[in-house]
Amino acid sequence: MRMAIITEQQRELYRTEGYMILPGVIPPEMLSMLREECSYYLGYYDSMMDAKGVQTENISHRGKRYFINNRYRLSSRLWRFVFSDLMAQVAAATVGPDAYLFHEQWVVKGAEQGMKFAWHQDSGYVKWYNPTTQHKPYVTCWCTLDDVSEENGTVYLLPHSRGGTQHSIIDHTKEDGTNDLIGYTGNDPGDAVIVPAGSIVAFDSYVFHRSGPNRTDNMRRIYLPQYSAAPIDRPDGKPWAMATPFLKDGKNIYNHADDTAEQYGPFPEPSKEKVA
């Protein structure tokens, strides 16, 4: 996808209020691939929980709510979306001409029992584990694999002008039972995002957001890559999650071969010995 999909009005909304909405921009064949990959990762994660004998893993709750993080390298094709021309446009319009893949995850609410998710800033989770962090906002790309509505647990956004969050990460507290971090306890319900499958809701990591429970008889599936303008480090100097180079001066510089080698290490040199 090379044609421009982001208007100046959308860019200005992101600059001032911290979000933009791009309805139905994911190509159908890419959307089908994401749905297939999501099914694989759900089975993968259930197997992990089975092996551990648990029903809850951090903020994931089996059958109810899943957050499956940073496993794109296990897939032979997911990188084609994460580092696509489409996502390059979104990253450039939000974090700027230099961009890194910072984090990616599946966010799935189970049918009929999919749990809510409390008000938080995505950067609030970074600060929870690294209280001294000084990172600039990164962008969360909330990619819908299903039509989303208030009935199936869509996201609610609190724009910067109402949340007072354009320049700061608010201290969060942990909620008992869910392990959710909570950063906002006011009365503003936020704005519900109602968009079709194949949409991208891009919001910066300082924006407060929440989601409701899924009351329908189908899953609500989201794929969520996040991009930063620079690596975000832990106190020990190592990347907080990932720092995979994506854009440099607006150009897509992602190299899949190098990325694969980083995961598995270099292939051994062929043996020079004669084979009997």
PDB file of C-alpha atoms in Angstrom:
ATOM      1  CA  MET A   1       0.000   0.000   0.000  1.00  0.00           C
ATOM      2  CA  ARG A   2       1.804   3.107  -1.253  1.00  0.00           C
ATOM      3  CA  MET A   3      -1.016   5.643  -1.565  1.00  0.00           C
ATOM      4  CA  ALA A   4      -1.308   8.116   1.300  1.00  0.00           C
ATOM      5  CA  ILE A   5      -3.971   7.055   3.800  1.00  0.00           C
ATOM      6  CA  ILE A   6      -3.470   9.709   6.491  1.00  0.00           C
ATOM      7  CA  THR A   7      -4.905  13.196   6.088  1.00  0.00           C
ATOM      8  CA  GLU A   8      -3.516  16.397   7.582  1.00  0.00           C
ATOM      9  CA  GLN A   9      -6.630  16.607   9.747  1.00  0.00           C
ATOM     10  CA  GLN A  10      -5.850  13.179  11.215  1.00  0.00           C
ATOM     11  CA  ARG A  11      -2.239  14.193  11.842  1.00  0.00           C
ATOM     12  CA  GLU A  12      -3.355  17.340  13.643  1.00  0.00           C
ATOM     13  CA  LEU A  13      -5.794  15.356  15.817  1.00  0.00           C
ATOM     14  CA  TYR A  14      -2.931  13.060  16.788  1.00  0.00           C
ATOM     15  CA  ARG A  15      -0.659  16.003  17.602  1.00  0.00           C
ATOM     16  CA  THR A  16      -3.242  17.748  19.797  1.00  0.00           C
ATOM     17  CA  GLU A  17      -5.411  14.993  21.267  1.00  0.00           C
ATOM     18  CA  GLY A  18      -3.119  11.984  20.933  1.00  0.00           C
ATOM     19  CA  TYR A  19      -5.038   9.722  18.560  1.00  0.00           C
ATOM     20  CA  MET A  20      -6.223   9.155  14.992  1.00  0.00           C
ATOM     21  CA  ILE A  21      -8.701   6.653  13.545  1.00  0.00           C
ATOM     22  CA  LEU A  22      -8.140   4.950  10.172  1.00  0.00           C
ATOM     23  CA  PRO A  23     -11.254   2.875   9.333  1.00  0.00           C
ATOM     24  CA  GLY A  24     -10.901  -0.196   7.127  1.00  0.00           C
ATOM     25  CA  VAL A  25      -7.340   0.422   5.904  1.00  0.00           C
ATOM     26  CA  ILE A  26      -5.922  -3.105   6.382  1.00  0.00           C
ATOM     27  CA  PRO A  27      -6.094  -5.000   3.056  1.00  0.00           C
ATOM     28  CA  PRO A  28      -8.417  -8.065   3.104  1.00  0.00           C
ATOM     29  CA  GLU A  29      -5.625 -10.592   2.475  1.00  0.00           C
ATOM     30  CA  MET A  30      -3.566  -9.110   5.310  1.00  0.00           C
ATOM     31  CA  LEU A  31      -6.592  -9.167   7.616  1.00  0.00           C
ATOM     32  CA  SER A  32      -7.148 -12.868   6.857  1.00  0.00           C
ATOM     33  CA  MET A  33      -3.509 -13.606   7.665  1.00  0.00           C
ATOM     34  CA  LEU A  34      -3.749 -11.759  10.986  1.00  0.00           C
ATOM     35  CA  ARG A  35      -6.843 -13.742  11.955  1.00  0.00           C
ATOM     36  CA  GLU A  36      -5.111 -17.030  11.146  1.00  0.00           C
ATOM     37  CA  GLU A  37      -2.035 -16.039  13.133  1.00  0.00           C
ATOM     38  CA  CYS A  38      -4.215 -15.002  16.064  1.00  0.00           C
ATOM     39  CA  SER A  39      -5.787 -18.465  16.199  1.00  0.00           C
ATOM     40  CA  TYR A  40      -2.341 -20.036  16.313  1.00  0.00           C
ATOM     41  CA  TYR A  41      -1.138 -17.789  19.145  1.00  0.00           C
ATOM     42  CA  LEU A  42      -4.258 -18.408  21.230  1.00  0.00           C
ATOM     43  CA  GLY A  43      -3.643 -22.156  21.070  1.00  0.00           C
ATOM     44  CA  TYR A  44       0.036 -21.567  21.774  1.00  0.00           C
ATOM     45  CA  TYR A  45      -0.733 -19.526  24.877  1.00  0.00           C
ATOM     46  CA  ASP A  46      -3.349 -21.948  26.218  1.00  0.00           C
ATOM     47  CA  SER A  47      -0.730 -24.707  25.894  1.00  0.00           C
ATOM     48  CA  MET A  48       1.723 -22.615  27.901  1.00  0.00           C
ATOM     49  CA  MET A  49      -0.859 -22.135  30.654  1.00  0.00           C
ATOM     50  CA  ASP A  50      -1.638 -25.858  30.626  1.00  0.00           C
ATOM     51  CA  ALA A  51       2.053 -26.688  31.016  1.00  0.00           C
ATOM     52  CA  LYS A  52       2.294 -24.367  34.010  1.00  0.00           C
ATOM     53  CA  GLY A  53      -1.032 -25.501  35.492  1.00  0.00           C
ATOM     54  CA  VAL A  54      -2.336 -21.935  35.756  1.00  0.00           C
ATOM     55  CA  GLN A  55      -5.414 -20.015  34.648  1.00  0.00           C
ATOM     56  CA  THR A  56      -3.869 -16.559  35.066  1.00  0.00           C
ATOM     57  CA  GLU A  57      -0.540 -15.312  33.734  1.00  0.00           C
ATOM     58  CA  ASN A  58       0.166 -11.698  34.715  1.00  0.00           C
ATOM     59  CA  ILE A  59      -2.796  -9.782  33.178  1.00  0.00           C
ATOM     60  CA  SER A  60      -3.941 -12.665  30.933  1.00  0.00           C
ATOM     61  CA  HIS A  61      -6.870 -14.794  32.160  1.00  0.00           C
ATOM     62  CA  ARG A  62      -7.601 -18.008  30.283  1.00  0.00           C
ATOM     63  CA  GLY A  63     -10.734 -17.859  28.144  1.00  0.00           C
ATOM     64  CA  LYS A  64     -11.461 -14.330  29.279  1.00  0.00           C
ATOM     65  CA  ARG A  65      -8.659 -12.000  28.255  1.00  0.00           C
ATOM     66  CA  TYR A  66      -5.300 -12.546  26.570  1.00  0.00           C
ATOM     67  CA  PHE A  67      -2.201 -10.386  26.156  1.00  0.00           C
ATOM     68  CA  ILE A  68       0.317 -12.394  24.119  1.00  0.00           C
ATOM     69  CA  ASN A  69       3.504 -10.378  23.814  1.00  0.00           C
ATOM     70  CA  ASN A  70       6.489 -10.093  21.476  1.00  0.00           C
ATOM     71  CA  ARG A  71       6.364 -13.358  19.583  1.00  0.00           C
ATOM     72  CA  TYR A  72       6.235 -12.093  15.999  1.00  0.00           C
ATOM     73  CA  ARG A  73       9.548 -13.802  15.235  1.00  0.00           C
ATOM     74  CA  LEU A  74       7.863 -17.175  15.767  1.00  0.00           C
ATOM     75  CA  SER A  75       5.772 -16.473  12.678  1.00  0.00           C
ATOM     76  CA  SER A  76       6.991 -16.825   9.097  1.00  0.00           C
ATOM     77  CA  ARG A  77       4.682 -14.070   7.846  1.00  0.00           C
ATOM     78  CA  LEU A  78       3.607 -11.695  10.625  1.00  0.00           C
ATOM     79  CA  TRP A  79       6.572  -9.431   9.909  1.00  0.00           C
ATOM     80  CA  ARG A  80       5.030  -8.624   6.538  1.00  0.00           C
ATOM     81  CA  PHE A  81       2.336  -6.642   8.364  1.00  0.00           C
ATOM     82  CA  VAL A  82       4.423  -5.254  11.221  1.00  0.00           C
ATOM     83  CA  PHE A  83       6.953  -3.740   8.806  1.00  0.00           C
ATOM     84  CA  SER A  84       4.611  -3.072   5.882  1.00  0.00           C
ATOM     85  CA  ASP A  85       4.301   0.150   3.904  1.00  0.00           C
ATOM     86  CA  LEU A  86       0.963   0.667   5.647  1.00  0.00           C
ATOM     87  CA  MET A  87       2.501   0.565   9.121  1.00  0.00           C
ATOM     88  CA  ALA A  88       5.427   2.669   7.903  1.00  0.00           C
ATOM     89  CA  GLN A  89       2.944   5.422   7.035  1.00  0.00           C
ATOM     90  CA  VAL A  90       1.313   5.180  10.459  1.00  0.00           C
ATOM     91  CA  ALA A  91       4.647   5.172  12.288  1.00  0.00           C
ATOM     92  CA  ALA A  92       6.022   8.127  10.312  1.00  0.00           C
ATOM     93  CA  ALA A  93       2.851  10.172  10.898  1.00  0.00           C
ATOM     94  CA  THR A  94       2.961   9.570  14.655  1.00  0.00           C
ATOM     95  CA  VAL A  95       6.481   9.066  16.055  1.00  0.00           C
ATOM     96  CA  GLY A  96       8.326  10.607  13.106  1.00  0.00           C
ATOM     97  CA  PRO A  97      10.841   9.672  10.382  1.00  0.00           C
ATOM     98  CA  ASP A  98      12.878   7.400  12.675  1.00  0.00           C
ATOM     99  CA  ALA A  99      10.977   4.480  14.162  1.00  0.00           C
ATOM    100  CA  TYR A 100      11.630   1.200  15.961  1.00  0.00           C
ATOM    101  CA  LEU A 101       9.290  -1.683  16.713  1.00  0.00           C
ATOM    102  CA  PHE A 102       9.073  -1.340  20.475  1.00  0.00           C
ATOM    103  CA  HIS A 103       6.493  -3.977  21.369  1.00  0.00           C
ATOM    104  CA  GLU A 104       3.758  -6.081  19.766  1.00  0.00           C
ATOM    105  CA  GLN A 105       0.985  -8.224  21.165  1.00  0.00           C
ATOM    106  CA  TRP A 106      -2.344  -9.913  20.599  1.00  0.00           C
ATOM    107  CA  VAL A 107      -5.178  -8.575  22.768  1.00  0.00           C
ATOM    108  CA  VAL A 108      -8.180 -10.905  22.752  1.00  0.00           C
ATOM    109  CA  LYS A 109     -11.389 -10.908  24.785  1.00  0.00           C
ATOM    110  CA  GLY A 110     -13.157 -14.248  25.038  1.00  0.00           C
ATOM    111  CA  ALA A 111     -16.769 -14.721  23.999  1.00  0.00           C
ATOM    112  CA  GLU A 112     -19.394 -13.910  26.655  1.00  0.00           C
ATOM    113  CA  GLN A 113     -16.867 -13.666  29.473  1.00  0.00           C
ATOM    114  CA  GLY A 114     -14.250 -11.302  28.059  1.00  0.00           C
ATOM    115  CA  MET A 115     -13.052  -9.069  30.892  1.00  0.00           C
ATOM    116  CA  LYS A 116     -12.897  -5.295  31.010  1.00  0.00           C
ATOM    117  CA  PHE A 117      -9.534  -3.517  31.122  1.00  0.00           C
ATOM    118  CA  ALA A 118      -9.007  -0.571  33.473  1.00  0.00           C
ATOM    119  CA  TRP A 119      -8.102   3.048  32.650  1.00  0.00           C
ATOM    120  CA  HIS A 120      -4.371   3.325  32.015  1.00  0.00           C
ATOM    121  CA  GLN A 121      -1.639   4.842  29.898  1.00  0.00           C
ATOM    122  CA  ASP A 122       0.505   2.346  28.030  1.00  0.00           C
ATOM    123  CA  SER A 123       3.531   4.288  29.282  1.00  0.00           C
ATOM    124  CA  GLY A 124       2.200   3.704  32.794  1.00  0.00           C
ATOM    125  CA  TYR A 125       3.254   0.072  32.473  1.00  0.00           C
ATOM    126  CA  VAL A 126       6.766   1.100  31.427  1.00  0.00           C
ATOM    127  CA  LYS A 127       6.995   3.483  34.383  1.00  0.00           C
ATOM    128  CA  TRP A 128       5.669   0.831  36.786  1.00  0.00           C
ATOM    129  CA  TYR A 129       8.712  -1.329  36.056  1.00  0.00           C
ATOM    130  CA  ASN A 130      11.120   1.574  35.529  1.00  0.00           C
ATOM    131  CA  PRO A 131      10.088   4.549  37.723  1.00  0.00           C
ATOM    132  CA  THR A 132      12.933   6.703  36.375  1.00  0.00           C
ATOM    133  CA  THR A 133      11.937   6.406  32.716  1.00  0.00           C
ATOM    134  CA  GLN A 134      11.970   9.611  30.684  1.00  0.00           C
ATOM    135  CA  HIS A 135      10.789   8.207  27.355  1.00  0.00           C
ATOM    136  CA  LYS A 136       8.785  10.197  24.841  1.00  0.00           C
ATOM    137  CA  PRO A 137       5.350   8.865  23.862  1.00  0.00           C
ATOM    138  CA  TYR A 138       5.385   5.888  21.547  1.00  0.00           C
ATOM    139  CA  VAL A 139       2.430   4.926  19.359  1.00  0.00           C
ATOM    140  CA  THR A 140       0.023   2.061  19.955  1.00  0.00           C
ATOM    141  CA  CYS A 141      -1.615   0.750  16.767  1.00  0.00           C
ATOM    142  CA  TRP A 142      -4.880  -0.919  17.805  1.00  0.00           C
ATOM    143  CA  CYS A 143      -5.666  -3.061  14.736  1.00  0.00           C
ATOM    144  CA  THR A 144      -9.143  -4.583  14.673  1.00  0.00           C
ATOM    145  CA  LEU A 145      -9.572  -8.157  13.481  1.00  0.00           C
ATOM    146  CA  ASP A 146     -13.321  -7.923  14.158  1.00  0.00           C
ATOM    147  CA  ASP A 147     -15.945  -5.199  14.018  1.00  0.00           C
ATOM    148  CA  VAL A 148     -15.760  -3.518  17.428  1.00  0.00           C
ATOM    149  CA  SER A 149     -18.607  -2.102  19.467  1.00  0.00           C
ATOM    150  CA  GLU A 150     -19.501  -1.284  23.050  1.00  0.00           C
ATOM    151  CA  GLU A 151     -21.126  -4.725  23.258  1.00  0.00           C
ATOM    152  CA  ASN A 152     -17.934  -6.657  22.492  1.00  0.00           C
ATOM    153  CA  GLY A 153     -15.533  -4.556  24.543  1.00  0.00           C
ATOM    154  CA  THR A 154     -14.160  -1.839  22.303  1.00  0.00           C
ATOM    155  CA  VAL A 155     -11.573   0.688  23.482  1.00  0.00           C
ATOM    156  CA  TYR A 156     -12.563   4.026  25.044  1.00  0.00           C
ATOM    157  CA  LEU A 157     -10.148   6.938  24.646  1.00  0.00           C
ATOM    158  CA  LEU A 158      -9.744   9.985  26.876  1.00  0.00           C
ATOM    159  CA  PRO A 159      -8.253  12.728  24.652  1.00  0.00           C
ATOM    160  CA  HIS A 160      -5.365  14.760  26.041  1.00  0.00           C
ATOM    161  CA  SER A 161      -7.507  17.872  26.496  1.00  0.00           C
ATOM    162  CA  ARG A 162      -9.781  15.976  28.904  1.00  0.00           C
ATOM    163  CA  GLY A 163      -7.188  13.721  30.542  1.00  0.00           C
ATOM    164  CA  GLY A 164      -4.461  16.338  30.984  1.00  0.00           C
ATOM    165  CA  THR A 165      -1.929  13.830  29.702  1.00  0.00           C
ATOM    166  CA  GLN A 166      -0.156  15.415  26.758  1.00  0.00           C
ATOM    167  CA  HIS A 167       3.135  15.865  28.607  1.00  0.00           C
ATOM    168  CA  SER A 168       3.158  13.424  31.524  1.00  0.00           C
ATOM    169  CA  ILE A 169       2.990   9.821  32.673  1.00  0.00           C
ATOM    170  CA  ILE A 170       0.653   9.499  35.635  1.00  0.00           C
ATOM    171  CA  ASP A 171       1.503   7.224  38.566  1.00  0.00           C
ATOM    172  CA  HIS A 172      -0.594   4.048  38.428  1.00  0.00           C
ATOM    173  CA  THR A 173      -1.799   1.613  41.097  1.00  0.00           C
ATOM    174  CA  LYS A 174      -2.333  -2.145  40.710  1.00  0.00           C
ATOM    175  CA  GLU A 175      -5.865  -3.525  40.915  1.00  0.00           C
ATOM    176  CA  ASP A 176      -6.302  -6.636  43.056  1.00  0.00           C
ATOM    177  CA  GLY A 177      -7.641  -9.682  41.244  1.00  0.00           C
ATOM    178  CA  THR A 178      -6.939  -8.515  37.678  1.00  0.00           C
ATOM    179  CA  ASN A 179      -3.358  -7.184  38.054  1.00  0.00           C
ATOM    180  CA  ASP A 180      -4.448  -4.204  35.908  1.00  0.00           C
ATOM    181  CA  LEU A 181      -2.679  -0.900  36.447  1.00  0.00           C
ATOM    182  CA  ILE A 182      -5.053   2.030  36.996  1.00  0.00           C
ATOM    183  CA  GLY A 183      -4.099   5.628  36.273  1.00  0.00           C
ATOM    184  CA  TYR A 184      -7.461   7.412  36.067  1.00  0.00           C
ATOM    185  CA  THR A 185     -10.397   7.293  38.501  1.00  0.00           C
ATOM    186  CA  GLY A 186     -12.450  10.253  37.278  1.00  0.00           C
ATOM    187  CA  ASN A 187     -16.016  10.304  35.957  1.00  0.00           C
ATOM    188  CA  ASP A 188     -15.331  10.901  32.255  1.00  0.00           C
ATOM    189  CA  PRO A 189     -16.412   7.703  30.435  1.00  0.00           C
ATOM    190  CA  GLY A 190     -14.173   8.408  27.440  1.00  0.00           C
ATOM    191  CA  ASP A 191     -15.110   8.127  23.776  1.00  0.00           C
ATOM    192  CA  ALA A 192     -16.030   4.668  22.488  1.00  0.00           C
ATOM    193  CA  VAL A 193     -14.322   3.657  19.231  1.00  0.00           C
ATOM    194  CA  ILE A 194     -16.808   2.006  16.845  1.00  0.00           C
ATOM    195  CA  VAL A 195     -15.045   0.828  13.681  1.00  0.00           C
ATOM    196  CA  PRO A 196     -15.156  -2.163  11.327  1.00  0.00           C
ATOM    197  CA  ALA A 197     -12.670  -5.011  11.134  1.00  0.00           C
ATOM    198  CA  GLY A 198      -9.469  -3.992   9.379  1.00  0.00           C
ATOM    199  CA  SER A 199      -9.238  -0.571  11.035  1.00  0.00           C
ATOM    200  CA  ILE A 200      -6.286   0.999  12.849  1.00  0.00           C
ATOM    201  CA  VAL A 201      -6.739   3.214  15.893  1.00  0.00           C
ATOM    202  CA  ALA A 202      -3.395   4.897  16.578  1.00  0.00           C
ATOM    203  CA  PHE A 203      -2.968   6.593  19.948  1.00  0.00           C
ATOM    204  CA  ASP A 204       0.081   7.779  21.811  1.00  0.00           C
ATOM    205  CA  SER A 205       1.242   6.010  24.932  1.00  0.00           C
ATOM    206  CA  TYR A 206       0.272   8.899  27.238  1.00  0.00           C
ATOM    207  CA  VAL A 207      -3.436   8.739  26.277  1.00  0.00           C
ATOM    208  CA  PHE A 208      -5.704   7.222  28.912  1.00  0.00           C
ATOM    209  CA  HIS A 209      -7.784   4.345  27.561  1.00  0.00           C
ATOM    210  CA  ARG A 210      -9.875   1.454  28.824  1.00  0.00           C
ATOM    211  CA  SER A 211     -12.087  -1.260  27.384  1.00  0.00           C
ATOM    212  CA  GLY A 212     -15.350  -2.848  28.432  1.00  0.00           C
ATOM    213  CA  PRO A 213     -16.291  -6.529  28.802  1.00  0.00           C
ATOM    214  CA  ASN A 214     -17.236  -8.662  25.811  1.00  0.00           C
ATOM    215  CA  ARG A 215     -20.925  -9.585  26.138  1.00  0.00           C
ATOM    216  CA  THR A 216     -21.280 -11.162  22.685  1.00  0.00           C
ATOM    217  CA  ASP A 217     -20.931 -14.805  21.673  1.00  0.00           C
ATOM    218  CA  ASN A 218     -17.841 -14.128  19.547  1.00  0.00           C
ATOM    219  CA  MET A 219     -14.259 -13.233  20.445  1.00  0.00           C
ATOM    220  CA  ARG A 220     -13.035  -9.655  20.096  1.00  0.00           C
ATOM    221  CA  ARG A 221      -9.560  -9.812  18.550  1.00  0.00           C
ATOM    222  CA  ILE A 222      -6.972  -7.040  18.286  1.00  0.00           C
ATOM    223  CA  TYR A 223      -3.404  -7.044  17.001  1.00  0.00           C
ATOM    224  CA  LEU A 224      -1.317  -4.305  18.546  1.00  0.00           C
ATOM    225  CA  PRO A 225       2.139  -3.304  17.269  1.00  0.00           C
ATOM    226  CA  GLN A 226       3.781  -0.333  18.993  1.00  0.00           C
ATOM    227  CA  TYR A 227       6.514   1.893  17.568  1.00  0.00           C
ATOM    228  CA  SER A 228       8.871   4.354  19.250  1.00  0.00           C
ATOM    229  CA  ALA A 229      11.070   7.139  17.893  1.00  0.00           C
ATOM    230  CA  ALA A 230      14.089   5.753  19.756  1.00  0.00           C
ATOM    231  CA  PRO A 231      14.894   2.627  21.783  1.00  0.00           C
ATOM    232  CA  ILE A 232      13.307   2.648  25.240  1.00  0.00           C
ATOM    233  CA  ASP A 233      15.752   1.196  27.728  1.00  0.00           C
ATOM    234  CA  ARG A 234      15.523  -0.408  31.134  1.00  0.00           C
ATOM    235  CA  PRO A 235      17.713   0.873  33.980  1.00  0.00           C
ATOM    236  CA  ASP A 236      20.392  -1.688  32.993  1.00  0.00           C
ATOM    237  CA  GLY A 237      20.611  -0.144  29.516  1.00  0.00           C
ATOM    238  CA  LYS A 238      18.988  -3.058  27.693  1.00  0.00           C
ATOM    239  CA  PRO A 239      15.817  -2.511  25.630  1.00  0.00           C
ATOM    240  CA  TRP A 240      12.639  -2.548  27.708  1.00  0.00           C
ATOM    241  CA  ALA A 241      10.931  -4.815  25.181  1.00  0.00           C
ATOM    242  CA  MET A 242      12.360  -4.599  21.666  1.00  0.00           C
ATOM    243  CA  ALA A 243      14.148  -2.018  19.539  1.00  0.00           C
ATOM    244  CA  THR A 244      13.922  -3.429  16.020  1.00  0.00           C
ATOM    245  CA  PRO A 245      14.936  -0.775  13.440  1.00  0.00           C
ATOM    246  CA  PHE A 246      12.056   0.071  11.093  1.00  0.00           C
ATOM    247  CA  LEU A 247      12.346   3.624   9.676  1.00  0.00           C
ATOM    248  CA  LYS A 248      15.385   5.841   9.182  1.00  0.00           C
ATOM    249  CA  ASP A 249      14.826   9.314   7.740  1.00  0.00           C
ATOM    250  CA  GLY A 250      11.402   8.123   6.623  1.00  0.00           C
ATOM    251  CA  LYS A 251      12.737   5.100   4.721  1.00  0.00           C
ATOM    252  CA  ASN A 252      11.784   1.536   5.601  1.00  0.00           C
ATOM    253  CA  ILE A 253      15.079  -0.109   6.583  1.00  0.00           C
ATOM    254  CA  TYR A 254      13.724  -3.326   8.116  1.00  0.00           C
ATOM    255  CA  ASN A 255      15.763  -6.347   7.023  1.00  0.00           C
ATOM    256  CA  HIS A 256      14.021  -9.648   7.638  1.00  0.00           C
ATOM    257  CA  ALA A 257      17.154 -11.723   7.072  1.00  0.00           C
ATOM    258  CA  ASP A 258      19.077  -9.770   9.715  1.00  0.00           C
ATOM    259  CA  ASP A 259      16.136  -9.975  12.116  1.00  0.00           C
ATOM    260  CA  THR A 260      15.959 -13.750  11.698  1.00  0.00           C
ATOM    261  CA  ALA A 261      19.703 -14.085  12.232  1.00  0.00           C
ATOM    262  CA  GLU A 262      19.434 -12.037  15.432  1.00  0.00           C
ATOM    263  CA  GLN A 263      16.895 -14.504  16.784  1.00  0.00           C
ATOM    264  CA  TYR A 264      18.524 -17.775  15.757  1.00  0.00           C
ATOM    265  CA  GLY A 265      22.158 -16.757  15.380  1.00  0.00           C
ATOM    266  CA  PRO A 266      24.203 -17.121  12.197  1.00  0.00           C
ATOM    267  CA  PHE A 267      23.957 -20.296  10.198  1.00  0.00           C
ATOM    268  CA  PRO A 268      27.110 -22.458  10.524  1.00  0.00           C
ATOM    269  CA  GLU A 269      29.606 -22.436   7.714  1.00  0.00           C
ATOM    270  CA  PRO A 270      29.371 -25.501   5.436  1.00  0.00           C
ATOM    271  CA  SER A 271      31.848 -28.197   6.298  1.00  0.00           C
ATOM    272  CA  LYS A 272      34.904 -28.298   4.052  1.00  0.00           C
ATOM    273  CA  GLU A 273      35.578 -31.961   4.814  1.00  0.00           C
ATOM    274  CA  LYS A 274      34.888 -34.513   2.128  1.00  0.00           C
ATOM    275  CA  VAL A 275      31.861 -36.667   2.667  1.00  0.00           C
ATOM    276  CA  ALA A 276      32.573 -40.398   2.393  1.00  0.00           C
TER     277      ALA A 276
END
